[in-house]
Short mmCIF file of C-alpha atoms in Angstrom, two decimals:
data_model
loop_
_atom_site.label_atom_id
_atom_site.label_comp_id
_atom_site.label_asym_id
_atom_site.label_seq_id
_atom_site.Cartn_x
_atom_site.Cartn_y
_atom_site.Cartn_z
CA MET A 1160 34.19 -33.24 -9.58
CA LYS A 1161 32.07 -36.47 -9.23
CA PRO A 1162 29.87 -37.28 -12.13
CA VAL A 1163 26.86 -37.64 -9.80
CA LEU A 1164 27.84 -34.26 -8.53
CA LEU A 1165 28.57 -32.49 -11.61
CA LEU A 1166 24.92 -33.63 -12.83
CA LEU A 1167 23.56 -32.64 -9.93
CA ALA A 1168 25.05 -29.38 -10.33
CA LEU A 1169 24.13 -29.25 -14.12
CA LEU A 1170 20.47 -29.69 -13.02
CA THR A 1171 20.35 -27.27 -10.52
CA ALA A 1172 21.83 -24.77 -13.33
CA ALA A 1173 19.24 -25.46 -15.38
CA ALA A 1174 16.29 -25.02 -13.55
CA ALA A 1175 14.54 -22.07 -14.06
CA PRO A 1176 14.64 -19.28 -11.54
CA ARG A 1177 11.31 -19.00 -9.39
CA SER A 1178 10.10 -15.79 -8.40
CA GLY A 1179 9.28 -14.99 -4.68
CA TYR A 1180 5.79 -14.25 -6.31
CA ASP A 1181 5.09 -17.89 -7.35
CA ASP A 1182 5.94 -18.59 -3.05
CA ALA A 1183 3.38 -15.73 -1.87
CA SER A 1184 -0.61 -16.24 -0.61
CA PRO A 1185 -2.83 -15.83 -3.43
CA GLU A 1186 -4.10 -12.54 -1.42
CA THR A 1187 -0.41 -10.96 -1.87
CA ARG A 1188 0.01 -12.01 -5.21
CA ALA A 1189 -3.75 -10.39 -6.33
CA MET A 1190 -1.97 -7.41 -3.87
CA GLN A 1191 0.43 -7.04 -6.25
CA ASP A 1192 -1.59 -8.05 -9.87
CA ASP A 1193 -4.23 -5.33 -9.27
CA ASP A 1194 -2.57 -1.55 -9.60
CA ASP A 1195 -5.44 0.22 -7.85
CA ALA A 1196 -4.69 -1.98 -5.19
CA ASN A 1197 -1.13 -2.46 -5.14
CA PRO A 1198 0.38 0.01 -2.76
CA GLY A 1199 4.15 -0.01 -4.65
CA PHE A 1200 1.82 2.48 -6.82
CA LEU A 1201 1.76 5.19 -4.27
CA TRP A 1202 5.68 5.49 -4.55
CA VAL A 1203 5.03 4.92 -8.72
CA ARG A 1204 3.24 8.15 -8.51
CA GLU A 1205 5.69 9.65 -6.10
CA GLY A 1206 8.89 9.05 -8.83
CA GLU A 1207 6.31 10.00 -11.74
CA ALA A 1208 5.98 13.55 -10.00
CA GLN A 1209 9.57 13.74 -9.66
CA TRP A 1210 10.87 12.46 -12.84
CA SER A 1211 9.10 15.98 -13.72
CA LYS A 1212 10.17 18.10 -11.23
CA PRO A 1213 12.88 20.47 -11.01
CA ALA A 1214 16.14 20.74 -9.21
CA GLY A 1215 19.73 21.62 -9.28
CA PRO A 1216 21.02 25.17 -10.37
CA ASP A 1217 19.84 24.44 -13.86
CA GLY A 1218 16.39 24.11 -13.02
CA LYS A 1219 16.77 20.78 -15.04
CA SER A 1220 14.45 17.43 -14.41
CA CYS A 1221 15.35 14.08 -15.32
CA ALA A 1222 12.45 14.95 -18.30
CA SER A 1223 14.85 17.49 -19.81
CA CYS A 1224 17.33 14.92 -20.57
CA HIS A 1225 15.15 11.90 -20.77
CA HIS A 1226 12.10 13.34 -21.85
CA ASP A 1227 9.42 10.54 -21.93
CA ALA A 1228 9.97 7.48 -19.25
CA THR A 1229 7.85 5.40 -21.26
CA ILE A 1230 9.91 5.27 -23.82
CA SER A 1231 13.55 6.43 -22.57
CA MET A 1232 13.35 4.16 -19.55
CA ARG A 1233 11.84 1.19 -21.43
CA GLY A 1234 13.95 -1.91 -20.81
CA VAL A 1235 16.30 -0.30 -18.56
CA ALA A 1236 16.09 -2.05 -15.01
CA ALA A 1237 16.05 -5.29 -17.08
CA ARG A 1238 19.88 -4.88 -18.12
CA TYR A 1239 20.78 -3.66 -14.28
CA PRO A 1240 23.17 -4.04 -12.38
CA LEU A 1241 25.92 -3.47 -14.90
CA ILE A 1242 29.33 -2.38 -15.00
CA ASP A 1243 29.71 1.06 -15.87
CA THR A 1244 32.24 2.01 -18.42
CA VAL A 1245 33.87 4.48 -16.43
CA SER A 1246 34.65 3.68 -13.42
CA GLU A 1247 34.79 -0.06 -14.64
CA GLN A 1248 33.19 -1.04 -11.32
CA PRO A 1249 29.36 -2.58 -10.81
CA MET A 1250 26.89 -0.44 -10.78
CA THR A 1251 23.25 -0.57 -9.88
CA LEU A 1252 20.18 1.24 -10.93
CA ASP A 1253 19.59 2.91 -7.89
CA GLN A 1254 23.64 4.32 -8.05
CA ARG A 1255 22.77 4.97 -11.42
CA ILE A 1256 19.72 7.41 -10.34
CA ALA A 1257 21.84 8.70 -7.65
CA GLN A 1258 24.77 9.76 -9.99
CA CYS A 1259 22.37 11.04 -12.49
CA ARG A 1260 20.80 13.41 -9.68
CA GLU A 1261 23.63 14.48 -8.30
CA GLU A 1262 26.30 14.93 -11.26
CA ARG A 1263 23.90 15.32 -14.36
CA GLN A 1264 20.88 17.29 -12.68
CA ARG A 1265 23.34 18.55 -10.25
CA ALA A 1266 20.77 18.46 -7.12
CA ASP A 1267 20.65 17.57 -3.60
CA PRO A 1268 21.35 13.56 -2.93
CA LEU A 1269 18.08 11.90 -2.15
CA PRO A 1270 18.05 10.34 1.06
CA PRO A 1271 18.46 6.49 0.40
CA GLU A 1272 14.73 4.78 1.09
CA SER A 1273 13.24 7.94 0.92
CA GLU A 1274 10.23 8.04 -0.58
CA ALA A 1275 11.61 10.45 -3.42
CA ALA A 1276 14.40 7.78 -4.49
CA LEU A 1277 12.27 4.88 -3.86
CA GLY A 1278 10.02 6.48 -6.13
CA LEU A 1279 11.93 7.20 -8.47
CA SER A 1280 13.69 3.83 -8.78
CA ALA A 1281 9.90 2.55 -8.97
CA TYR A 1282 9.07 4.62 -11.83
CA VAL A 1283 11.76 3.42 -13.78
CA GLY A 1284 11.90 -0.20 -12.43
CA LEU A 1285 7.99 -0.04 -13.65
CA GLN A 1286 8.65 0.54 -17.34
CA SER A 1287 10.57 -2.48 -17.55
CA ARG A 1288 7.84 -4.83 -16.03
CA GLY A 1289 7.34 -7.94 -17.65
CA MET A 1290 10.87 -8.27 -19.22
CA PRO A 1291 13.19 -10.95 -18.83
CA LEU A 1292 16.53 -9.51 -16.67
CA HIS A 1293 19.70 -10.27 -18.60
CA VAL A 1294 22.68 -8.54 -17.21
CA ARG A 1295 26.23 -9.60 -18.45
CA ALA A 1296 27.24 -12.59 -16.47
CA ASP A 1297 30.88 -12.43 -17.94
CA SER A 1298 32.79 -10.23 -15.51
CA PRO A 1299 35.13 -10.97 -12.75
CA PHE A 1300 32.60 -9.03 -10.20
CA VAL A 1301 29.87 -11.63 -11.00
CA ALA A 1302 32.45 -14.21 -9.51
CA ALA A 1303 33.06 -12.51 -6.86
CA GLY A 1304 29.56 -11.67 -6.01
CA ARG A 1305 29.01 -15.32 -6.26
CA ARG A 1306 31.70 -16.00 -3.98
CA LEU A 1307 30.26 -13.68 -1.36
CA PHE A 1308 26.64 -15.53 -1.97
CA GLU A 1309 28.41 -19.19 -1.03
CA THR A 1310 30.37 -17.08 1.50
CA ARG A 1311 29.24 -18.59 5.24
CA LEU A 1312 28.27 -15.20 7.64
CA GLY A 1313 27.36 -13.60 11.09
CA GLN A 1314 27.12 -15.68 14.41
CA LEU A 1315 24.83 -17.64 12.72
CA ASN A 1316 27.69 -18.83 10.60
CA LEU A 1317 25.10 -19.48 7.35
CA SER A 1318 25.53 -18.35 4.01
CA CYS A 1319 22.47 -16.85 1.09
CA ALA A 1320 22.75 -19.99 -0.73
CA GLN A 1321 22.24 -22.35 2.49
CA CYS A 1322 18.96 -20.89 2.60
CA HIS A 1323 18.31 -19.47 -0.94
CA ASP A 1324 19.99 -22.31 -3.25
CA GLU A 1325 19.74 -25.35 -0.96
CA ARG A 1326 16.67 -24.91 1.00
CA ALA A 1327 14.64 -22.95 -1.36
CA GLY A 1328 10.67 -23.93 -0.43
CA MET A 1329 11.30 -25.10 2.75
CA LYS A 1330 9.48 -23.48 5.82
CA LEU A 1331 11.24 -21.26 8.22
CA GLY A 1332 8.72 -20.56 10.92
CA GLY A 1333 5.57 -19.46 9.35
CA ALA A 1334 7.48 -18.15 5.99
CA THR A 1335 8.19 -19.94 2.43
CA ILE A 1336 12.00 -19.81 1.77
CA PRO A 1337 11.95 -18.34 -1.75
CA GLN A 1338 15.00 -18.62 -4.18
CA GLY A 1339 15.54 -14.72 -2.81
CA HIS A 1340 15.40 -13.16 -6.64
CA PRO A 1341 15.89 -9.29 -6.96
CA ASN A 1342 13.02 -8.92 -9.96
CA GLY A 1343 10.95 -7.21 -8.10
CA TYR A 1344 12.42 -4.09 -6.48
CA PRO A 1345 11.90 -1.58 -4.81
CA GLU A 1346 8.93 -4.00 -3.40
CA TYR A 1347 6.43 -3.24 -1.27
CA ARG A 1348 6.68 -5.25 1.99
CA LEU A 1349 4.08 -6.53 4.51
CA GLU A 1350 6.74 -6.51 7.14
CA TRP A 1351 7.36 -3.02 6.58
CA GLN A 1352 4.46 -2.07 5.68
CA ALA A 1353 6.15 0.39 3.41
CA MET A 1354 8.28 0.17 -0.10
CA GLY A 1355 11.91 -0.65 0.33
CA SER A 1356 15.05 -1.08 -1.80
CA LEU A 1357 16.78 -4.61 -2.46
CA TYR A 1358 19.72 -2.83 -0.72
CA ARG A 1359 17.29 -2.81 2.44
CA ARG A 1360 16.43 -6.55 1.47
CA LEU A 1361 19.94 -7.56 1.85
CA ARG A 1362 20.57 -5.72 4.86
CA ASP A 1363 17.83 -7.57 6.54
CA CYS A 1364 18.84 -11.04 5.47
CA MET A 1365 22.45 -9.83 6.54
CA THR A 1366 21.03 -8.87 10.67
CA GLY A 1367 19.19 -11.90 10.26
CA VAL A 1368 22.16 -13.91 10.34
CA ARG A 1369 23.89 -11.69 13.07
CA ALA A 1370 26.28 -10.82 10.27
CA GLU A 1371 27.43 -6.75 9.81
CA PRO A 1372 25.95 -5.46 6.58
CA PHE A 1373 27.84 -4.31 3.86
CA ALA A 1374 27.59 -0.56 3.68
CA PRO A 1375 25.32 0.83 1.14
CA GLU A 1376 28.23 2.03 -1.49
CA SER A 1377 30.07 -0.65 -1.19
CA LEU A 1378 31.65 -2.88 -3.79
CA GLN A 1379 30.22 -6.09 -2.33
CA ALA A 1380 27.23 -4.55 -2.06
CA ALA A 1381 26.77 -4.10 -5.64
CA GLU A 1382 28.90 -7.61 -6.72
CA LEU A 1383 26.00 -8.90 -4.49
CA ALA A 1384 23.61 -7.39 -6.53
CA LEU A 1385 25.10 -8.02 -9.73
CA TYR A 1386 25.07 -11.89 -9.09
CA LEU A 1387 21.30 -12.00 -7.76
CA ALA A 1388 20.81 -10.64 -11.04
CA VAL A 1389 23.05 -12.80 -13.12
CA ARG A 1390 21.32 -15.64 -10.86
CA ALA A 1391 17.84 -14.67 -11.77
CA GLU A 1392 18.12 -14.61 -15.45
CA GLY A 1393 15.47 -14.37 -17.52
CA LEU A 1394 12.85 -14.09 -14.68
CA LYS A 1395 10.37 -11.35 -15.61
CA VAL A 1396 11.01 -7.65 -13.30
CA GLU A 1397 7.65 -7.24 -11.19
CA THR A 1398 8.43 -3.70 -9.87
CA PRO A 1399 6.72 -3.04 -8.24
CA ALA A 1400 6.24 -6.28 -6.42
CA VAL A 1401 4.40 -6.88 -3.20
CA ARG A 1402 6.09 -9.55 -0.63
CA PRO A 1403 5.39 -10.74 2.67
CA MET B 1491 13.40 -18.37 14.10
CA LYS B 1492 14.19 -16.41 11.29
CA ARG B 1493 11.51 -13.52 11.87
CA ARG B 1494 13.05 -13.41 15.36
CA LEU B 1495 16.32 -12.87 14.27
CA LEU B 1496 15.39 -10.36 12.14
CA LEU B 1497 13.60 -8.25 14.57
CA ALA B 1498 15.99 -8.87 16.77
CA GLY B 1499 18.87 -7.65 14.31
CA SER B 1500 17.03 -4.82 12.91
CA ALA B 1501 15.38 -3.96 16.14
CA ALA B 1502 14.51 -0.49 14.70
CA LEU B 1503 10.81 -0.63 16.43
CA LEU B 1504 10.08 -2.64 18.95
CA ALA B 1505 6.39 -3.40 19.73
CA ILE B 1506 4.38 -2.59 23.57
CA ARG B 1507 2.78 -5.90 24.04
CA PRO B 1508 -0.17 -4.89 25.93
CA ALA B 1509 -2.80 -7.25 27.31
CA GLN B 1510 -5.07 -8.78 24.07
CA ALA B 1511 -8.70 -7.27 23.85
CA THR B 1512 -11.61 -10.42 25.08
CA PRO B 1513 -13.86 -12.29 23.78
CA VAL B 1514 -16.04 -11.19 26.66
CA GLN B 1515 -14.62 -7.23 26.21
CA VAL B 1516 -16.11 -7.78 22.15
CA ALA B 1517 -19.14 -9.08 23.65
CA ALA B 1518 -19.58 -6.23 25.36
CA LEU B 1519 -19.07 -3.82 22.74
CA ILE B 1520 -21.34 -5.92 20.52
CA ARG B 1521 -23.89 -5.70 23.15
CA ASP B 1522 -23.37 -1.62 23.44
CA LEU B 1523 -24.30 -1.47 19.76
CA VAL B 1524 -27.00 -4.02 19.28
CA GLY B 1525 -28.62 -3.26 22.34
CA GLY B 1526 -31.93 -5.53 22.83
CA ALA B 1527 -32.53 -5.01 19.09
CA PRO B 1528 -32.96 -9.32 17.39
CA LEU B 1529 -29.24 -10.29 16.24
CA THR B 1530 -29.00 -12.81 13.63
CA GLN B 1531 -26.48 -15.18 12.13
CA GLY B 1532 -25.87 -15.50 8.43
CA ASN B 1533 -27.35 -13.48 5.40
CA MET B 1534 -23.96 -11.54 5.33
CA LYS B 1535 -20.50 -12.56 5.16
CA LEU B 1536 -17.23 -11.72 6.41
CA ASP B 1537 -14.42 -12.84 4.14
CA LEU B 1538 -10.98 -13.18 5.27
CA PRO B 1539 -8.10 -15.99 4.38
CA VAL B 1540 -8.19 -18.40 7.46
CA MET B 1541 -4.05 -18.81 6.90
CA VAL B 1542 -2.88 -15.31 7.56
CA GLU B 1543 0.79 -14.66 5.74
CA ASN B 1544 1.57 -11.47 7.75
CA GLY B 1545 -0.81 -9.58 10.30
CA ASN B 1546 0.47 -6.47 8.95
CA THR B 1547 -1.68 -6.81 6.26
CA VAL B 1548 -4.76 -8.87 6.01
CA SER B 1549 -7.74 -8.33 3.27
CA VAL B 1550 -11.19 -8.41 4.65
CA THR B 1551 -14.43 -8.10 2.54
CA VAL B 1552 -17.52 -7.58 4.37
CA SER B 1553 -20.70 -7.95 2.29
CA VAL B 1554 -24.31 -8.22 3.11
CA ASP B 1555 -27.05 -10.07 1.15
CA ALA B 1556 -29.66 -7.17 0.72
CA GLN B 1557 -30.75 -4.58 -1.68
CA PRO B 1558 -28.69 -1.28 -1.63
CA GLY B 1559 -30.12 0.97 0.99
CA ALA B 1560 -31.32 -1.95 3.47
CA VAL B 1561 -28.16 -1.48 5.28
CA HIS B 1562 -27.13 1.00 7.49
CA SER B 1563 -24.09 0.17 8.51
CA LEU B 1564 -21.10 -2.44 8.97
CA HIS B 1565 -18.65 -2.88 11.94
CA LEU B 1566 -15.52 -5.14 12.49
CA PHE B 1567 -14.03 -6.55 15.73
CA ALA B 1568 -10.74 -8.62 16.20
CA GLU B 1569 -10.59 -10.21 19.59
CA GLY B 1570 -7.16 -10.81 19.77
CA ASN B 1571 -6.21 -7.36 19.10
CA PRO B 1572 -4.81 -4.91 21.86
CA LEU B 1573 -7.62 -2.40 20.55
CA PRO B 1574 -10.51 -4.65 19.00
CA GLU B 1575 -12.72 -2.14 17.36
CA VAL B 1576 -11.42 -2.32 13.89
CA MET B 1577 -13.80 0.16 11.76
CA HIS B 1578 -17.16 1.24 11.72
CA PHE B 1579 -18.75 2.20 8.24
CA SER B 1580 -21.95 3.70 7.50
CA PHE B 1581 -23.87 3.78 4.09
CA GLY B 1582 -24.93 7.22 2.89
CA PRO B 1583 -27.77 7.57 0.16
CA ARG B 1584 -25.78 7.37 -2.40
CA ALA B 1585 -24.24 4.06 -1.34
CA GLY B 1586 -24.13 1.44 -3.96
CA LEU B 1587 -24.38 -2.46 -3.09
CA PRO B 1588 -23.81 -3.29 0.83
CA ARG B 1589 -20.02 -4.44 0.73
CA VAL B 1590 -16.60 -2.84 1.20
CA GLN B 1591 -13.19 -4.22 1.04
CA THR B 1592 -10.35 -2.82 3.28
CA ARG B 1593 -6.97 -4.13 4.64
CA ILE B 1594 -6.38 -4.84 8.90
CA ARG B 1595 -4.02 -5.65 11.56
CA LEU B 1596 -4.11 -8.43 13.02
CA ALA B 1597 -2.19 -8.78 16.19
CA THR B 1598 -2.39 -12.61 16.74
CA SER B 1599 -4.62 -15.59 15.81
CA GLN B 1600 -8.05 -15.03 16.49
CA THR B 1601 -11.89 -14.74 16.11
CA VAL B 1602 -12.90 -11.38 13.48
CA ILE B 1603 -16.56 -11.05 13.99
CA ALA B 1604 -18.37 -8.17 11.64
CA ILE B 1605 -21.92 -7.20 12.33
CA ALA B 1606 -23.88 -5.43 10.06
CA GLN B 1607 -26.86 -2.82 11.17
CA MET B 1608 -29.96 -3.06 8.94
CA ARG B 1609 -32.15 -0.27 8.59
CA ASP B 1610 -35.35 -2.24 9.91
CA GLY B 1611 -33.34 -2.03 13.03
CA THR B 1612 -32.62 -5.70 13.33
CA PHE B 1613 -28.66 -6.91 13.37
CA ARG B 1614 -26.74 -9.67 11.48
CA GLN B 1615 -23.74 -11.23 11.94
CA ASP B 1616 -20.64 -13.30 10.75
CA SER B 1617 -17.36 -14.28 11.74
CA VAL B 1618 -13.78 -15.88 10.90
CA ASP B 1619 -11.57 -18.25 13.26
CA LEU B 1620 -8.19 -17.21 11.74
CA LEU B 1621 -4.86 -18.71 12.36
CA VAL B 1622 -1.72 -15.82 11.81
CA THR B 1623 1.53 -17.32 10.94
CA LEU B 1624 3.37 -14.38 10.87
CA ALA B 1625 1.84 -11.90 13.69
CA ALA B 1626 1.79 -8.07 13.42
CA CYS B 1627 4.15 -7.01 16.22
CA ILE B 1628 2.05 -3.97 16.48
CA ASP B 1629 -1.99 -3.52 16.14
CA MET C 475 -0.18 16.91 1.51
CA VAL C 476 -0.49 12.70 1.46
CA ARG C 477 -0.43 10.72 -1.71
CA VAL C 478 -3.99 9.51 -2.90
CA LEU C 479 -5.17 6.95 -5.82
CA LEU C 480 -8.57 7.59 -6.35
CA ASN C 481 -10.02 5.07 -8.94
CA ALA C 482 -13.34 5.35 -10.29
CA PRO C 483 -14.85 4.33 -13.86
CA LYS C 484 -15.14 7.23 -16.16
CA GLN C 485 -18.37 6.46 -17.11
CA VAL C 486 -21.13 4.93 -15.31
CA PRO C 487 -24.76 3.66 -16.33
CA LYS C 488 -27.43 5.84 -14.49
CA GLY C 489 -28.60 3.96 -11.42
CA GLN C 490 -26.38 0.97 -11.71
CA PRO C 491 -23.87 0.50 -8.66
CA PHE C 492 -20.39 0.71 -9.79
CA ASN C 493 -16.94 -0.01 -7.48
CA VAL C 494 -14.59 2.98 -6.14
CA LYS C 495 -10.76 1.65 -5.16
CA LEU C 496 -9.02 4.49 -2.22
CA LEU C 497 -5.64 4.15 -1.39
CA ILE C 498 -3.65 6.67 0.74
CA SER C 499 -0.65 6.79 1.55
CA HIS C 500 -0.35 6.72 5.22
CA PRO C 501 1.79 5.42 8.06
CA MET C 502 -1.06 4.73 10.50
CA GLU C 503 1.14 4.55 13.18
CA SER C 504 -0.85 2.56 16.07
CA GLY C 505 0.05 4.08 18.95
CA GLN C 506 1.11 0.55 20.04
CA ARG C 507 4.69 0.63 19.42
CA ARG C 508 8.29 1.81 21.17
CA ASP C 509 11.43 3.18 18.93
CA ALA C 510 14.39 1.84 19.45
CA MET C 511 15.21 4.23 22.51
CA GLY C 512 11.78 2.45 24.12
CA MET C 513 9.98 5.65 23.60
CA ALA C 514 6.44 4.93 22.86
CA ILE C 515 5.50 6.44 19.41
CA PRO C 516 2.76 8.65 19.31
CA ARG C 517 -0.57 7.42 17.85
CA HIS C 518 -0.95 9.12 14.09
CA ILE C 519 -4.10 7.57 12.23
CA ILE C 520 -6.74 8.87 9.46
CA ASN C 521 -9.60 8.45 11.88
CA GLN C 522 -12.57 9.45 9.73
CA ILE C 523 -13.12 9.22 5.94
CA VAL C 524 -16.15 10.72 4.12
CA CYS C 525 -17.27 10.29 0.62
CA LYS C 526 -19.82 11.90 -1.17
CA LEU C 527 -21.08 12.46 -4.56
CA ASP C 528 -22.00 16.01 -4.66
CA GLU C 529 -23.46 16.99 -2.20
CA GLU C 530 -24.96 13.29 -0.93
CA GLU C 531 -23.12 10.94 0.97
CA VAL C 532 -21.87 7.66 -0.28
CA PHE C 533 -20.40 6.19 3.03
CA ARG C 534 -18.75 7.62 6.30
CA MET C 535 -16.24 5.45 7.74
CA ASN C 536 -14.01 5.46 11.17
CA LEU C 537 -10.48 3.76 11.24
CA PHE C 538 -9.02 2.53 14.22
CA PRO C 539 -5.09 1.91 14.44
CA ALA C 540 -6.09 -2.15 13.34
CA ILE C 541 -6.44 -0.40 9.65
CA ALA C 542 -3.51 -1.57 7.88
CA ALA C 543 -0.69 1.24 6.93
CA ASN C 544 -1.89 2.52 3.57
CA PRO C 545 -5.18 2.18 3.88
CA PHE C 546 -6.83 0.77 1.19
CA LEU C 547 -10.25 0.78 0.44
CA VAL C 548 -13.23 -0.98 -2.13
CA PHE C 549 -16.33 0.41 -2.06
CA SER C 550 -19.92 1.11 -4.59
CA ALA C 551 -21.48 3.81 -4.94
CA THR C 552 -24.66 4.72 -7.45
CA ALA C 553 -25.00 8.11 -9.20
CA GLU C 554 -28.52 9.06 -11.06
CA GLN C 555 -26.74 12.04 -12.87
CA SER C 556 -23.04 13.35 -13.63
CA GLY C 557 -21.13 14.52 -10.46
CA THR C 558 -18.13 15.13 -8.56
CA LEU C 559 -17.19 11.82 -5.73
CA THR C 560 -15.19 13.65 -3.43
CA ILE C 561 -13.03 11.78 -0.48
CA THR C 562 -12.26 13.78 2.69
CA PHE C 563 -10.15 12.21 5.01
CA THR C 564 -9.33 13.23 8.61
CA ASP C 565 -5.75 12.29 10.48
CA ASP C 566 -4.99 12.48 14.20
CA ASN C 567 -3.25 15.81 14.39
CA GLY C 568 -7.10 17.50 12.73
CA VAL C 569 -5.14 17.41 9.09
CA GLU C 570 -8.13 17.46 6.71
CA GLN C 571 -7.66 16.79 2.87
CA THR C 572 -9.60 16.48 0.36
CA GLU C 573 -9.36 14.31 -3.19
CA THR C 574 -12.02 14.40 -6.23
CA THR C 575 -12.63 12.60 -9.33
CA PRO C 576 -15.48 13.11 -11.90
CA VAL C 577 -18.08 10.49 -12.35
CA GLU C 578 -20.22 10.61 -15.67
CA VAL C 579 -23.62 9.25 -16.05
CA VAL C 580 -24.47 7.64 -19.40
#
């Protein structure tokens, strides 16, 4: 690498990540800042109810094993995705919750993007609000996620990096291209008029470049989510964030 | 460009694009409301961002410079929406300040008009011209 | 039952206006959209909200499809004596739901 390029690369790497919050309008930020006005809290309250609702043959709830979420789930969302010690695969928080629901609570799976699934994820995520994201960066899955992020996709032949690294801060149509960080999920999008998962957002960005989105349970989707978290190192968790 | 692609890609919900309401239609609605009573500009405020990030959810506040109890009702109209009526809001005996905040949908860049009906039979009006950068694909 | 967040101060001074915030989980389907098959999605909105303090009305609101999904309201009320603040809303299917919160005058 030429010295100038190397220097540039180092500078880019050193720059602190910028949350999508800072690119949103004052009205959208105000909506996120007031818990009584943030529509994401409708889902948080749903999740809080789910947390202590018995399900499955043993009549157990999340609370039966994890008790008070404000204590047991504190800081958890800030260190996901992680490499699961059993499967040795990257696992997102949503996948961990689904695993607990199906294997430990032995209850029917919650449909992805359902109020109950998003609610639980938002309620668990809220317990880390304000804490810096910090996931382990030293696995080959992170490198694989980075390669996916930098690979040109779809009929538009654009990589995530071309928009979110190279053109962040620039305008696209009426919207500012954010750096594309995962620190607010699940989040309330004005465009969706609803809460949605990080996976839903990735799917949107992939269909946006006319690419076939990675399947929700695919290794690629988890690797991408893992790399996004590494890339957002130190950004504070904002769940439930509000974005345009 | 991106938005169009996103919409084409997800294609979950496509908008019907009905004709927009027109300033003439809104003027007629306001005439029905006000009748022959006096209608003045000012002494009330319609608060909306002039640049709207996403027309699906636009924060709006309507307030009247008046004692609690002096205002009968507030009415909101959007000239550029397919259906121009947005809300009618009337104050009861236990109302506090004559002020209400909500969130509305705006289909496109347009003029939004608020009318306050006072208990003394007079009317007040305020309006805002705004630019919707990403229009809501629905009303 | 839809989820509702109704936030009023626990204690309010007698006769002084206080702010109340209301969030209702509702799609406010405008009747202006088509689904992926091109079929019109029927209108389904909350069309009326009535708020009372005990038996006396605070406000009455008619809503149209231009009210955003998950309706949000901030309004002002006054109380002369402790009581119950009640919100009752009705949707296009005629379903009515009521939420209450106590207000204590100090």
